[in-house]
Every structure is written in C-alpha cells, then in structure tokens.
Short mmCIF file of C-alpha atoms in Angstrom, two decimals:
data_model
loop_
_atom_site.label_atom_id
_atom_site.label_comp_id
_atom_site.label_asym_id
_atom_site.label_seq_id
_atom_site.Cartn_x
_atom_site.Cartn_y
_atom_site.Cartn_z
CA MET A 1 13.59 5.54 27.04
CA ARG A 2 13.97 8.29 24.46
CA SER A 3 11.47 10.72 22.98
CA HIS A 4 11.79 13.41 20.33
CA ARG A 5 10.01 16.75 20.24
CA LEU A 6 9.66 18.72 17.03
CA ARG A 7 9.20 22.47 16.89
CA LEU A 8 8.45 24.45 13.73
CA ALA A 9 9.64 28.05 13.61
CA ALA A 10 8.13 30.46 11.10
CA ALA A 11 8.20 34.25 10.80
CA GLY A 12 7.37 36.75 8.09
CA SER A 13 5.00 39.41 6.90
CA GLY A 14 1.26 38.76 6.84
CA ARG A 15 1.23 39.26 3.07
CA ALA A 16 4.00 36.73 2.52
CA TRP A 17 2.21 34.28 4.81
CA MET A 18 -1.05 34.70 2.88
CA ARG A 19 0.77 34.08 -0.39
CA ALA A 20 2.24 30.93 1.09
CA ALA A 21 -1.05 29.72 2.57
CA GLY A 22 -2.11 27.87 -0.57
CA PHE A 23 1.07 25.82 -0.67
CA VAL A 24 3.84 26.12 1.88
CA ALA A 25 7.18 24.42 1.27
CA PHE A 26 9.30 24.15 4.41
CA TRP A 27 13.02 23.84 3.81
CA LEU A 28 14.48 21.32 6.22
CA VAL A 29 18.06 22.16 7.17
CA PRO A 30 20.06 19.10 8.35
CA ALA A 31 22.35 21.16 10.59
CA ILE A 32 19.44 22.18 12.78
CA SER A 33 18.44 18.62 13.70
CA SER A 34 21.80 16.88 13.46
CA ALA A 35 22.45 16.60 17.20
CA GLN A 36 21.79 13.25 18.87
CA LEU A 37 21.62 12.70 22.62
CA PHE A 38 22.63 9.42 24.22
CA VAL A 39 22.93 8.23 27.82
CA SER A 40 24.62 5.27 29.49
CA PRO A 41 23.54 3.31 31.44
CA THR A 42 19.77 3.48 31.08
CA ILE A 43 19.20 1.58 34.35
CA VAL A 44 21.22 2.44 37.48
CA GLU A 45 21.04 -0.11 40.31
CA VAL A 46 22.38 1.25 43.61
CA LYS A 47 22.75 -0.31 47.06
CA ALA A 48 22.98 2.08 50.01
CA TYR A 49 22.65 1.46 53.75
CA PRO A 50 20.20 3.45 55.93
CA GLY A 51 21.71 6.84 56.74
CA GLY A 52 24.64 6.20 54.42
CA THR A 53 25.68 7.68 51.09
CA GLN A 54 26.33 5.96 47.77
CA SER A 55 27.65 7.47 44.55
CA PHE A 56 26.82 6.62 40.95
CA THR A 57 27.72 8.03 37.53
CA VAL A 58 25.87 8.49 34.27
CA ASN A 59 27.45 9.33 30.92
CA VAL A 60 25.67 11.81 28.63
CA GLY A 61 26.92 12.42 25.10
CA ASN A 62 26.19 14.21 21.84
CA SER A 63 26.86 11.96 18.86
CA GLY A 64 25.63 14.48 16.28
CA ALA A 65 27.06 17.54 14.57
CA GLY A 66 25.09 20.27 16.38
CA ASP A 67 25.43 21.84 19.82
CA LEU A 68 23.06 20.76 22.60
CA ASP A 69 21.88 22.50 25.78
CA CYS A 70 21.14 19.82 28.39
CA LYS A 71 19.14 19.86 31.61
CA LEU A 72 18.63 17.10 34.20
CA THR A 73 15.43 16.62 36.23
CA LEU A 74 14.42 14.04 38.83
CA SER A 75 10.93 12.59 39.30
CA ALA A 76 9.19 9.73 41.07
CA MET A 77 8.58 6.54 39.09
CA GLU A 78 5.81 4.06 38.55
CA VAL A 79 5.58 1.16 36.10
CA THR A 80 2.58 0.59 33.82
CA ASP A 81 0.75 -2.74 33.56
CA VAL A 82 2.81 -3.66 30.51
CA GLY A 83 6.14 -2.77 32.15
CA LEU A 84 6.97 0.74 30.90
CA PRO A 85 8.56 3.22 33.36
CA MET A 86 6.50 6.38 33.83
CA GLU A 87 7.35 9.74 35.41
CA VAL A 88 4.93 10.78 38.17
CA SER A 89 4.87 13.63 40.66
CA ASP A 90 4.90 11.30 43.66
CA ALA A 91 4.97 7.58 44.48
CA SER A 92 4.85 5.53 47.67
CA ARG A 93 8.41 4.22 47.28
CA SER A 94 10.16 7.16 45.67
CA CYS A 95 13.81 8.03 46.28
CA ARG A 96 13.72 11.22 44.19
CA ASP A 97 14.22 13.53 47.19
CA TRP A 98 17.27 11.58 48.37
CA ILE A 99 19.23 12.11 45.12
CA THR A 100 21.49 14.97 44.03
CA VAL A 101 23.20 15.17 40.63
CA THR A 102 25.91 17.49 39.32
CA PRO A 103 26.03 19.20 36.94
CA GLU A 104 22.30 19.81 36.47
CA THR A 105 22.74 21.90 33.30
CA PHE A 106 25.50 21.85 30.71
CA ALA A 107 26.21 22.31 27.01
CA LEU A 108 27.55 19.63 24.71
CA LYS A 109 29.61 20.27 21.61
CA PRO A 110 29.43 17.74 18.77
CA LYS A 111 31.00 14.39 19.74
CA GLN A 112 31.42 15.62 23.32
CA GLY A 113 30.40 13.76 26.47
CA VAL A 114 29.89 14.64 30.14
CA ARG A 115 30.03 12.43 33.20
CA VAL A 116 27.19 13.21 35.60
CA ASN A 117 27.92 12.42 39.25
CA GLY A 118 25.06 11.36 41.46
CA ARG A 119 24.79 10.83 45.21
CA ILE A 120 21.98 9.09 47.03
CA ASN A 121 21.42 9.37 50.79
CA PRO A 122 18.55 7.25 52.17
CA PRO A 123 17.27 8.13 55.67
CA LYS A 124 17.89 5.83 58.62
CA SER A 125 14.26 4.67 58.57
CA ALA A 126 14.47 3.38 54.98
CA GLY A 127 14.45 -0.29 54.03
CA GLY A 128 13.71 -2.18 50.83
CA GLY A 129 13.41 -0.92 47.27
CA TYR A 130 12.99 2.70 46.15
CA TYR A 131 12.82 4.14 42.66
CA ALA A 132 13.18 7.34 40.64
CA ILE A 133 13.67 8.58 37.08
CA LEU A 134 16.49 10.88 36.00
CA ALA A 135 15.41 12.66 32.81
CA VAL A 136 18.01 14.15 30.47
CA HIS A 137 16.56 16.81 28.17
CA GLY A 138 18.66 18.03 25.25
CA ALA A 139 17.69 20.94 23.00
CA PRO A 140 19.64 22.38 20.04
CA GLN A 141 21.23 25.73 20.77
CA ARG A 142 19.19 28.46 19.12
CA GLY A 143 20.54 29.91 15.90
CA GLN A 144 19.40 31.90 12.89
CA THR A 145 16.40 30.30 11.20
CA PRO A 146 16.98 29.81 7.44
CA ARG A 147 15.11 32.05 5.01
CA VAL A 148 12.85 30.61 2.33
CA PRO A 149 14.20 31.88 -1.04
CA GLY A 150 12.11 34.69 -2.51
CA GLU A 151 9.90 35.22 0.57
CA ARG A 152 10.03 37.00 3.91
CA ILE A 153 9.31 33.76 5.68
CA ARG A 154 11.74 31.67 7.64
CA ALA A 155 11.13 28.06 8.48
CA GLY A 156 13.03 25.27 10.09
CA VAL A 157 12.68 22.16 12.18
CA GLU A 158 14.23 21.77 15.62
CA PHE A 159 14.41 18.38 17.33
CA SER A 160 14.74 18.07 21.08
CA TYR A 161 15.63 14.85 22.88
CA ARG A 162 14.55 13.40 26.20
CA ASN A 163 16.13 10.26 27.62
CA LEU A 164 14.91 8.56 30.80
CA ILE A 165 17.26 6.79 33.21
CA VAL A 166 15.70 4.42 35.76
CA ILE A 167 17.28 4.55 39.23
CA MET A 168 16.67 1.48 41.41
CA LEU A 169 17.82 1.77 45.02
CA THR A 170 18.01 -1.16 47.43
CA VAL A 171 18.37 -0.33 51.14
CA PRO A 172 19.37 -3.46 53.14
CA GLY A 173 17.38 -4.33 56.24
CA PRO A 174 16.10 -7.27 58.29
CA GLU A 175 12.76 -7.72 56.46
CA ILE A 176 13.52 -7.13 52.79
CA ARG A 177 11.55 -9.38 50.48
CA ALA A 178 9.17 -9.53 47.54
CA VAL A 179 5.72 -11.03 48.20
CA VAL A 180 4.19 -12.02 44.88
CA GLU A 181 0.51 -12.85 44.44
CA ALA A 182 -1.17 -13.94 41.22
CA ALA A 183 -4.86 -13.35 40.56
CA LYS A 184 -7.06 -15.86 38.77
CA PRO A 185 -5.98 -16.17 35.12
CA ARG A 186 -8.29 -14.79 32.45
CA LEU A 187 -8.88 -16.76 29.26
CA LEU A 188 -9.89 -14.75 26.20
CA ARG A 189 -10.46 -15.37 22.53
CA ASP A 190 -8.60 -13.14 20.10
CA PRO A 191 -11.36 -11.86 17.77
CA TYR A 192 -9.03 -11.52 14.78
CA SER A 193 -7.09 -14.80 14.87
CA ASP A 194 -9.33 -17.13 16.94
CA SER A 195 -6.28 -17.83 19.11
CA LEU A 196 -6.38 -18.34 22.87
CA VAL A 197 -5.19 -15.35 24.93
CA LEU A 198 -4.03 -15.82 28.53
CA GLU A 199 -3.80 -12.89 30.97
CA VAL A 200 -2.47 -13.21 34.53
CA PRO A 201 -2.50 -10.15 36.85
CA VAL A 202 0.46 -10.37 39.26
CA ARG A 203 1.02 -8.09 42.27
CA ASN A 204 4.03 -7.52 44.52
CA ARG A 205 2.98 -6.89 48.14
CA GLY A 206 6.56 -6.87 49.41
CA ASN A 207 8.99 -3.99 49.89
CA THR A 208 11.53 -4.68 47.14
CA HIS A 209 11.47 -5.42 43.43
CA ILE A 210 11.73 -8.77 41.71
CA ARG A 211 12.24 -9.95 38.14
CA MET A 212 9.83 -12.62 36.95
CA GLN A 213 9.26 -14.88 33.97
CA GLY A 214 6.07 -16.71 33.13
CA ARG A 215 5.18 -19.92 31.32
CA ALA A 216 1.97 -21.84 30.64
CA ASP A 217 1.99 -25.48 29.50
CA ILE A 218 -1.20 -26.74 27.86
CA ARG A 219 -2.09 -30.44 27.68
CA SER A 220 -5.10 -32.20 26.25
CA GLU A 221 -7.56 -34.09 28.45
CA ALA A 222 -5.74 -37.29 27.48
CA GLY A 223 -2.36 -35.87 28.53
CA GLY A 224 -0.96 -35.01 25.10
CA VAL A 225 1.31 -31.93 24.97
CA VAL A 226 -0.41 -29.17 23.00
CA GLU A 227 1.61 -25.98 23.43
CA ALA A 228 3.92 -24.05 25.76
CA LEU A 229 3.25 -20.32 26.08
CA GLU A 230 5.92 -17.83 27.15
CA PHE A 231 4.77 -14.54 28.63
CA THR A 232 5.99 -11.92 26.20
CA SER A 233 4.07 -8.92 27.62
CA GLY A 234 4.34 -7.90 31.26
CA ARG A 235 7.47 -10.00 31.69
CA GLY A 236 10.32 -8.67 33.79
CA LEU A 237 10.55 -6.19 36.62
CA LEU A 238 7.81 -6.13 39.28
CA LEU A 239 8.06 -3.21 41.73
CA PRO A 240 6.66 -3.28 45.29
CA ALA A 241 3.03 -2.12 45.53
CA HIS A 242 2.70 -2.58 41.77
CA GLN A 243 0.63 -4.86 39.57
CA ARG A 244 1.72 -6.21 36.19
CA LEU A 245 -0.29 -7.99 33.53
CA TYR A 246 1.43 -11.10 32.20
CA ARG A 247 -0.02 -11.84 28.76
CA SER A 248 0.54 -14.45 26.08
CA LYS A 249 -1.27 -15.57 22.94
CA SER A 250 -1.38 -19.08 21.52
CA ARG A 251 0.33 -19.56 18.17
CA ILE A 252 -2.12 -22.28 17.16
CA LYS A 253 -5.90 -22.59 17.00
CA LEU A 254 -7.03 -25.00 19.69
CA PRO A 255 -9.97 -27.20 18.72
CA ASP A 256 -13.02 -27.45 20.95
CA GLY A 257 -12.43 -29.77 23.89
CA SER A 258 -11.15 -30.01 27.47
CA TYR A 259 -7.59 -29.06 28.46
CA LEU A 260 -5.32 -28.73 31.48
CA MET A 261 -3.02 -25.74 31.97
CA LYS A 262 0.04 -25.62 34.20
CA LEU A 263 0.89 -22.01 35.02
CA SER A 264 4.39 -21.17 36.33
CA LEU A 265 5.71 -17.83 37.58
CA ILE A 266 9.48 -18.08 37.94
CA PRO A 267 11.56 -15.42 39.75
CA GLU A 268 15.09 -14.75 38.57
CA GLY A 269 17.77 -15.63 41.10
CA ARG A 270 16.76 -16.79 44.58
CA GLN A 271 14.58 -13.91 45.68
CA ALA A 272 11.39 -16.00 45.95
CA GLN A 273 10.11 -19.51 45.33
CA PRO A 274 8.53 -20.39 41.96
CA MET A 275 4.73 -20.30 41.90
CA GLU A 276 2.84 -23.07 40.12
CA THR A 277 -0.84 -23.79 39.70
CA HIS A 278 -2.90 -26.20 37.60
CA PHE A 279 -6.40 -25.52 36.34
CA PRO A 280 -8.69 -27.09 33.73
CA PHE A 281 -10.38 -25.14 30.97
CA HIS A 282 -12.33 -25.92 27.84
CA LEU A 283 -13.27 -24.46 24.47
CA ARG A 284 -16.76 -24.61 23.02
CA ASN A 285 -17.36 -23.05 19.59
CA GLY A 286 -13.92 -21.50 19.92
CA ASP A 287 -14.73 -19.63 23.16
CA PRO A 288 -12.51 -20.48 26.18
CA SER A 289 -13.85 -20.89 29.70
CA ALA A 290 -12.47 -22.03 33.05
CA ALA A 291 -15.94 -22.89 34.38
CA GLU A 292 -16.17 -26.37 35.87
CA LEU A 293 -17.94 -28.99 33.73
CA THR A 294 -19.97 -31.96 34.88
CA GLU A 295 -19.05 -35.42 33.62
CA ALA A 296 -22.07 -35.33 31.30
CA GLN A 297 -20.96 -31.99 29.85
CA LYS A 298 -17.42 -33.31 29.36
CA ALA A 299 -18.76 -36.34 27.50
CA GLU A 300 -20.94 -34.12 25.29
CA LEU A 301 -18.00 -31.82 24.51
CA ARG A 302 -15.77 -34.83 23.79
CA ALA A 303 -18.31 -36.19 21.31
CA GLN A 304 -18.52 -32.82 19.50
CA SER A 305 -14.78 -32.12 19.44
CA GLN A 306 -12.60 -32.72 16.39
CA GLY A 307 -10.02 -34.32 18.69
CA PHE A 308 -6.96 -33.34 16.65
CA LEU A 309 -4.60 -30.41 16.29
CA LEU A 310 -3.26 -28.88 13.06
CA SER A 311 0.15 -27.27 12.67
CA PRO A 312 0.44 -24.91 10.91
CA THR A 313 -3.05 -23.49 10.45
CA GLU A 314 -1.89 -20.78 8.04
CA ALA A 315 0.87 -20.86 5.42
CA ALA A 316 2.15 -18.71 2.56
CA LEU A 317 3.86 -20.13 -0.53
CA SER A 318 5.68 -18.17 -3.22
CA ALA A 319 6.84 -19.65 -6.52
CA PRO A 320 7.53 -18.54 -10.10
CA PRO A 321 4.47 -18.92 -12.34
CA GLY A 322 4.44 -22.46 -13.73
CA ALA A 323 6.42 -23.91 -10.78
CA ARG A 324 5.39 -26.44 -8.11
CA ARG A 325 5.77 -26.29 -4.34
CA THR A 326 4.84 -28.55 -1.40
CA GLN A 327 3.30 -27.51 1.91
CA SER A 328 3.09 -30.05 4.73
CA VAL A 329 0.69 -30.02 7.65
CA ASP A 330 1.04 -32.07 10.86
CA ILE A 331 -2.10 -33.62 12.37
CA ALA A 332 -1.84 -34.66 16.04
CA ASN A 333 -4.41 -36.92 17.73
CA LEU A 334 -5.21 -35.44 21.15
CA THR A 335 -7.22 -38.47 22.32
CA ARG A 336 -6.46 -42.03 23.45
CA ASP A 337 -8.66 -43.43 20.67
CA PRO A 338 -7.79 -43.94 17.00
CA LEU A 339 -9.20 -41.22 14.74
CA THR A 340 -10.18 -41.12 11.09
CA VAL A 341 -9.85 -37.64 9.61
CA ARG A 342 -11.22 -36.58 6.24
CA ALA A 343 -9.56 -33.79 4.22
CA ALA A 344 -11.15 -31.69 1.49
CA ILE A 345 -9.96 -28.75 -0.63
CA MET A 346 -12.22 -25.71 -0.14
CA GLN A 347 -12.31 -21.92 -0.51
CA TRP A 348 -10.84 -19.46 2.01
CA VAL A 349 -12.38 -16.01 2.30
CA ARG A 350 -11.58 -13.33 4.87
CA ASP A 351 -14.58 -11.04 5.23
CA GLY A 352 -14.80 -7.33 6.02
CA ALA A 353 -14.90 -8.04 9.76
CA SER A 354 -11.53 -9.89 9.49
CA GLN A 355 -13.22 -13.25 10.11
CA ASP A 356 -11.96 -16.34 8.27
CA LEU A 357 -14.58 -18.32 6.38
CA VAL A 358 -14.06 -21.71 4.71
CA GLU A 359 -16.68 -22.10 1.97
CA THR A 360 -17.61 -24.84 -0.45
CA ARG A 361 -17.88 -22.39 -3.35
CA ALA A 362 -15.84 -19.28 -4.07
CA PRO A 363 -17.66 -15.95 -4.13
CA ALA A 364 -17.66 -13.78 -7.25
CA ALA A 365 -14.31 -12.17 -8.12
CA HIS A 366 -12.51 -14.28 -5.48
CA ARG A 367 -8.91 -15.20 -6.31
CA SER A 368 -9.18 -18.94 -5.70
CA ALA A 369 -6.19 -21.30 -5.50
CA ALA A 370 -8.35 -24.40 -4.94
CA SER A 371 -7.63 -25.73 -8.44
CA PHE A 372 -3.87 -25.41 -7.80
CA LEU A 373 -3.87 -27.96 -4.92
CA SER A 374 -3.55 -31.74 -4.92
CA GLY A 375 -2.25 -34.46 -2.61
CA SER A 376 -2.98 -37.73 -0.82
CA LEU A 377 -6.11 -36.38 0.81
CA GLY A 378 -9.33 -38.23 1.57
CA GLU A 379 -9.24 -40.31 4.79
CA ILE A 380 -6.26 -40.12 7.15
CA GLU A 381 -5.83 -42.63 10.00
CA LEU A 382 -4.37 -41.36 13.28
CA PRO A 383 -3.25 -43.74 16.09
CA PRO A 384 -4.02 -42.84 19.74
CA LEU A 385 -1.97 -39.75 20.72
CA GLY A 386 -0.16 -40.17 17.40
CA ARG A 387 0.48 -37.81 14.51
CA ARG A 388 0.76 -37.81 10.72
CA ARG A 389 2.38 -35.41 8.26
CA VAL A 390 0.29 -34.75 5.16
CA PRO A 391 1.98 -33.19 2.09
CA ILE A 392 -0.06 -30.88 -0.14
CA ALA A 393 1.20 -30.17 -3.66
CA VAL A 394 0.70 -26.71 -5.17
CA ALA A 395 1.07 -26.14 -8.93
CA LEU A 396 1.00 -22.48 -9.94
CA PRO A 397 -0.30 -21.85 -13.51
CA ARG A 398 1.99 -20.04 -15.94
CA GLU A 399 -0.51 -17.21 -16.29
CA ALA A 400 -0.74 -16.68 -12.50
CA SER A 401 -0.29 -13.10 -11.34
CA GLY A 402 -0.45 -11.91 -7.75
CA GLU A 403 -1.85 -13.90 -4.86
CA TYR A 404 -4.50 -16.63 -4.56
CA TYR A 405 -6.26 -18.30 -1.62
CA ALA A 406 -7.56 -21.75 -0.68
CA ALA A 407 -8.19 -23.96 2.36
CA VAL A 408 -7.71 -27.62 3.17
CA CYS A 409 -10.41 -28.52 5.70
CA PHE A 410 -9.81 -31.49 8.04
CA GLN A 411 -12.77 -33.06 9.83
CA ARG A 412 -13.13 -36.06 12.10
CA ALA A 413 -15.16 -38.83 10.49
CA GLY A 414 -18.58 -39.30 12.05
CA LEU A 415 -19.11 -35.69 13.10
CA ASP A 416 -22.04 -33.67 11.80
CA ALA A 417 -20.85 -32.04 8.57
CA SER A 418 -23.40 -29.20 8.76
CA GLU A 419 -20.93 -26.65 10.13
CA THR A 420 -20.76 -22.93 9.59
CA ALA A 421 -18.07 -21.44 7.37
CA ARG A 422 -16.60 -19.76 10.47
CA SER A 423 -16.29 -22.97 12.51
CA ARG A 424 -14.71 -24.86 9.58
CA ALA A 425 -11.90 -22.29 9.51
CA ARG A 426 -10.81 -23.35 13.02
CA HIS A 427 -9.78 -26.81 11.79
CA SER A 428 -8.45 -25.91 8.33
CA LEU A 429 -5.10 -25.07 6.77
CA LEU A 430 -5.44 -21.60 5.21
CA LEU A 431 -3.11 -21.14 2.23
CA ARG A 432 -1.79 -18.04 0.46
CA VAL A 433 -0.19 -18.84 -2.90
CA GLY A 434 1.71 -16.09 -4.74
CA GLY A 435 3.57 -15.76 -8.01
CA GLN A 436 7.10 -14.45 -7.52
CA GLY A 437 7.68 -11.03 -9.07
CA THR A 438 3.99 -10.49 -9.87
CA ARG A 439 2.82 -8.54 -6.79
CA ALA A 440 1.00 -5.29 -7.55
CA PRO A 441 -0.26 -3.95 -4.21
CA ALA A 442 -2.91 -1.23 -4.21
CA ALA A 443 -5.50 0.05 -1.76
CA VAL A 444 -8.39 2.50 -1.64
CA LEU A 445 -9.90 4.23 1.39
CA THR A 446 -13.64 3.95 0.83
CA ALA A 447 -15.12 5.68 3.90
CA LEU A 448 -14.15 7.61 7.04
CA GLN A 449 -16.76 8.47 9.67
CA VAL A 450 -16.77 10.11 13.11
CA ARG A 451 -19.63 9.44 15.52
CA ARG A 452 -20.21 10.77 19.02
CA LYS A 453 -21.42 8.09 21.43
CA PRO A 454 -23.90 8.65 24.29
CA SER A 455 -20.99 8.35 26.73
CA GLY A 456 -19.35 11.40 25.13
CA ALA A 457 -16.56 9.39 23.49
CA PHE A 458 -15.98 9.58 19.75
CA GLU A 459 -16.01 6.54 17.48
CA PHE A 460 -13.66 6.50 14.47
CA ASP A 461 -14.77 4.26 11.60
CA LEU A 462 -12.50 3.60 8.60
CA SER A 463 -13.26 1.34 5.63
CA LEU A 464 -10.66 0.32 3.05
CA ARG A 465 -10.47 -2.01 0.09
CA ASN A 466 -7.52 -3.99 -1.23
CA SER A 467 -7.70 -3.12 -4.93
CA GLY A 468 -4.44 -4.84 -5.85
CA ASN A 469 -3.57 -8.47 -6.57
CA ALA A 470 -1.73 -9.26 -3.30
CA GLY A 471 -2.66 -9.26 0.37
CA PHE A 472 -1.22 -6.98 3.02
CA VAL A 473 -1.45 -6.04 6.71
CA PRO A 474 -2.00 -2.27 6.85
CA GLU A 475 -0.58 0.09 9.46
CA VAL A 476 -3.38 2.45 10.48
CA THR A 477 -2.97 5.65 12.50
CA PHE A 478 -5.74 8.06 13.51
CA ASN A 479 -4.63 11.67 14.15
CA VAL A 480 -6.93 14.26 15.71
CA ARG A 481 -6.06 17.77 14.46
CA ASP A 482 -7.35 21.07 15.81
CA ALA A 483 -8.39 24.14 13.83
CA ASP A 484 -4.71 25.12 13.40
CA PHE A 485 -3.95 21.63 12.02
CA ASN A 486 -1.90 20.71 15.10
CA VAL A 487 -2.08 17.08 16.22
CA THR A 488 -3.83 16.98 19.60
CA GLY A 489 -4.06 13.20 19.87
CA LYS A 490 -3.13 9.97 18.14
CA LEU A 491 -4.48 6.41 18.04
CA LEU A 492 -2.58 3.42 16.63
CA ALA A 493 -4.86 0.63 15.43
CA THR A 494 -2.34 -2.12 16.21
CA GLU A 495 -4.79 -4.68 17.60
CA LYS A 496 -7.65 -3.87 15.24
CA VAL A 497 -5.85 -4.63 11.97
CA SER A 498 -5.21 -8.00 10.34
CA PHE A 499 -4.37 -9.43 6.93
CA ILE A 500 -6.59 -8.27 4.03
CA GLN A 501 -6.84 -10.55 1.01
CA ALA A 502 -6.48 -9.24 -2.54
CA GLY A 503 -9.90 -7.93 -3.51
CA GLY A 504 -11.02 -7.96 0.12
CA GLU A 505 -12.28 -5.22 2.39
CA ALA A 506 -11.76 -4.29 6.03
CA ARG A 507 -13.41 -2.00 8.53
CA ILE A 508 -11.53 -0.56 11.51
CA VAL A 509 -13.55 0.95 14.36
CA MET A 510 -11.90 2.53 17.41
CA ASP A 511 -13.10 4.60 20.36
CA TRP A 512 -11.51 7.93 21.30
CA ASN A 513 -12.06 8.63 25.01
CA GLN A 514 -9.87 11.72 25.37
CA VAL A 515 -11.68 14.93 26.36
CA LEU A 516 -11.59 17.58 23.64
CA ASP A 517 -12.14 21.30 24.12
CA ALA A 518 -15.21 22.63 22.36
CA GLY A 519 -14.39 23.49 18.76
CA GLU A 520 -13.78 22.23 15.24
CA TYR A 521 -11.46 19.30 14.54
CA GLN A 522 -10.33 17.01 11.77
CA LEU A 523 -9.88 13.27 11.98
CA GLU A 524 -6.96 12.17 9.83
CA ALA A 525 -6.56 8.48 8.93
CA VAL A 526 -3.12 7.46 7.65
CA VAL A 527 -2.80 3.98 6.11
CA ARG A 528 0.52 2.43 5.09
CA TYR A 529 0.23 -0.88 3.26
CA ASP A 530 3.51 -1.22 1.34
CA PRO A 531 6.96 0.25 2.19
CA SER A 532 7.59 1.18 -1.46
CA LEU A 533 4.34 3.14 -1.87
CA PRO A 534 3.13 6.41 -0.32
CA ALA A 535 0.66 6.29 2.53
CA LEU A 536 -3.04 6.85 1.95
CA VAL A 537 -4.59 9.76 3.85
CA ALA A 538 -8.25 10.61 4.45
CA ARG A 539 -9.69 13.43 6.57
CA LYS A 540 -13.09 14.08 8.10
CA SER A 541 -14.20 17.25 9.91
CA PHE A 542 -16.14 17.02 13.16
CA SER A 543 -17.16 19.20 16.09
CA ALA A 544 -16.64 18.73 19.81
CA PRO A 545 -19.48 20.29 21.82
CA ALA A 546 -18.98 22.15 25.06
CA VAL A 547 -19.24 19.90 28.11
CA SER A 548 -21.85 21.20 30.51
CA GLY A 549 -21.18 21.16 34.22
CA PRO A 550 -23.03 19.04 36.80
#
C-alpha cells in the first residue's frame, strides 16, 4: 500500500506575500518531486518455529531522479471489514516486537536500491498466526527552494512516499487451525439501481489466517437458474480474531417472487472444509426479505409476480445519425407454466432522486427515443422455464444530436396494469441511444448547502443539472477546508452518484460525522463529469460551534 504526502514550502517578505495574496502562482519544479519509492515484496510470509529465528529480505528502491531519505518503522496490524491492512498501536496477535530490521535508515540515490534484512524470533509460547506492518517512508532530501521570478517568495512542492509491507508469520504447533463462522446473511436493496445486495459477515475464531472465496447461486421457486454472485468485496484474507464483510451485488433486477439461495464459502487449499447453506427469500415491490412466508402468502406473491427475467435491463447504443442498430433482450420464464408477455414502447425518465421511472408520456423537454424504436413486439409466448430473444430495431434520425432515452416495458398478460412508473421500471429494458460524434457534455452546479443535524453531524447537500445533450456519471468529492484553506477532511460520494440523463438533475446528500474544532470552514464540492473538461467547483462557508462538555 502506498501513500503520498505533499508539502508546500513558501518564504518571503510580508509585503511580497500581500502582493501575491490576490493571485499566487506556484512554480512546480519537476526535480523536487521526481523521486519514486518502490518496495518488493509487498507481502512477506514467514514460517518460524517457537523459540527459533527466521530471516527475510525486502528490496527498497528509488526509481526516480531525486535523492530519497528513507526510514523503516514497525507497527501492529489489523484488517478492516473490506480487507485493507491498517497500522495500529497494538493488536492481539502482533509480531511487531519479535522483528528486527537493518538498516533502519538509509539514503537512496536515483536508480539505487537497498536490500533490507529482517529477522523474526517468536517466543517458545507462540503458536499460530501473527502479523505486523513494516512501513517504508521516503522523503526527498532537502534542497534550495526555487525563487518565484520578480518576488521575494519561494515556493515548491515536495512529495513524500510511504509504502506498507504486510508481514505474516506462521508458528507451527499442535493446534493450529482457522475456525470460520458466518453470521446470517443480510439482503438489501440498492437504492440507486434496484439491484439485490447480499452481505455476509464472516469471523475467524481460530489462531491462524485463511484465504476465502464466496459464491451465491440464486434459483427461482420453480428451480430455474437466475444468477450466480461472486463476492467481490471482503474476499480474500481472514485473520484470526477478525471479521470480514463479504459483499456482492446482483447484475440484474430480480422480479417480485420467491427464490432459493445457495451460499458457499470456499477456503483456498485444504485449511478448512467448505461451508454451504441454503435459505429462501422473496422480493415484494422490489424489497428483499428472508422472512418465512405461509403457503397463502406464497400463492399471493406468485399471482402478483411477473414471473420472468429480463437480460439486459439497461443498454446503450451508439450510431451515426441516420443509421440503424438492433438491441436484443432475452426473456426467461421462471415458472413451470406457460407465460404470455406483452411488450410496449414507453418513456424512460431518471428523476432528481436517481430513481428510474417508465412513463406513458414524456415530460416537457425530455429527449425521447420512443419514436426511434420498432420490432416484433406485442404478445410474446414463453414455454415453461423457457426463454425467447426479442430483437428491437433502432433507427436514429439524420438530425439527431446527442443522447435520447426510451423504455420497452414487458408485462405478464392478466396482471393489473395500474402500476406505478417506478414499479414498471423493474421489468423494462431502459435504452440510451446516442449519435456518434455529436456529444456535447455540460453541467451546472445549482446549489450547495451545509446543515448541522441535531446529532452534531453536518449534512452536505449538492444539486447539479446536466445542461448538455449527453448523459454522464459524475465523480463528486467534498473537501472541508479550514480558515487557512487547508483540507481537514474529504468525502467521496462513490455510492451516492449514478447516471444523470441529458437535461436531468441530481441531488447528492452526505453526512459528515468527523468532529471539527470550533471555527470557520468552507465546504468545497468538486464535480468531474468528463475527462476532457475542467472540473466544476462550488464552495459554501459554514461555522462549527464549540462542543460543550458533559
């Protein structure tokens, strides 16, 4: 793991500084920040017997053009819920105090490397797995700071580097094993995509580490295969006395109905036996639940369910204006009965809360692609547990410019057609249709607010509008700056941001729970929506009151 620290050096007379206060141009000198620290390996796995000694080596190098002063430090290690190593002052199974490394400090010339020798000596009472972090800190050797032409002010940027090396020690003994326990899975609904989210807390009660993989297979009530989920977050190393959160999100929108999930936790190698469990769950109005249903409730849910699965549920087509393209959608019958499905071309709108709506009529100023679509729609017959592929033709007008939106809504014949626009979106194909070479992205930040909640936390509220002719997924960062304009905290809105249609709006609200010293601050919102365009920046001043004691 590598981090960079940036330090700004400035010196000069008060008068020169005041003259520069209106607009300060800092000259960045490449030679100051040209050093680059690297380490190998980043994970050291060592086996040492109780009371014995084992050696290991680590290579540290400078691949840049500047000199580096390096220092090594050892710390205890823990692993976060999502699997990131973290330096801590102490941990229950730390081997930090058993490790010595030489040299602890050294200088590196450009393109020079050093071999660090380490020795680890576990006590006779040790047994199992123990862990530590060896941190390598590299700082550029201090030199003369460059002078800004015409002023008595010097400015420059210095980068420092910090690489973390994970040390994993195994001490053999008679009772060395991993004991893995999985808590009850949690089923959630992603509020921005309507997808199913599965979370499984897993804990290791043993005395050594283990590497795990996870998989969840979903079948319909009738036994049809729906989807296989791989755990992409929380997968991998599980330390003793640690808990990890295995997490996965469905790539498709499951229709309402009853399902069966087979959950498998698979250790690498032969350290432990695979763990498997089966449990039923259901979706009603898009909300998942593992609560047990009565036979009457199952029958009611079965009668209200669409009974089929669409793939894909979203698609993007790009073509030159005047050209034609075809998008196919697969419809799978999840039941043991024949189904008749009706298809209709409708309007797709994503509202300011990032919710998909499938409407019968387009709102004012909406960029509709409904008139571009055609195909063998109408009624589609599906055999029991069978599937059909339905082609949809798209003809882009010659005058088309930018991006347009439409939906093809599929509905089981015989169901009540009086649905909400939100529920229709869960069984529709949502289409983006764009003219090649005609994108003109643009965005406007319309509001930025800071509110203090009764709990003492701050709420950041950003509104933006897509004023261009093409959709985008913005990258949003909130920076908290103090009175000296230094960044004291940062929030990345990774899970709060989704696709914004051309002409659409979005609102991003996040809580800031970090304690701030009493004083004046600025909230800075930075929005990047296209790599070829500059970021949008908005700022809002706010005050943090003094926190009274108990």
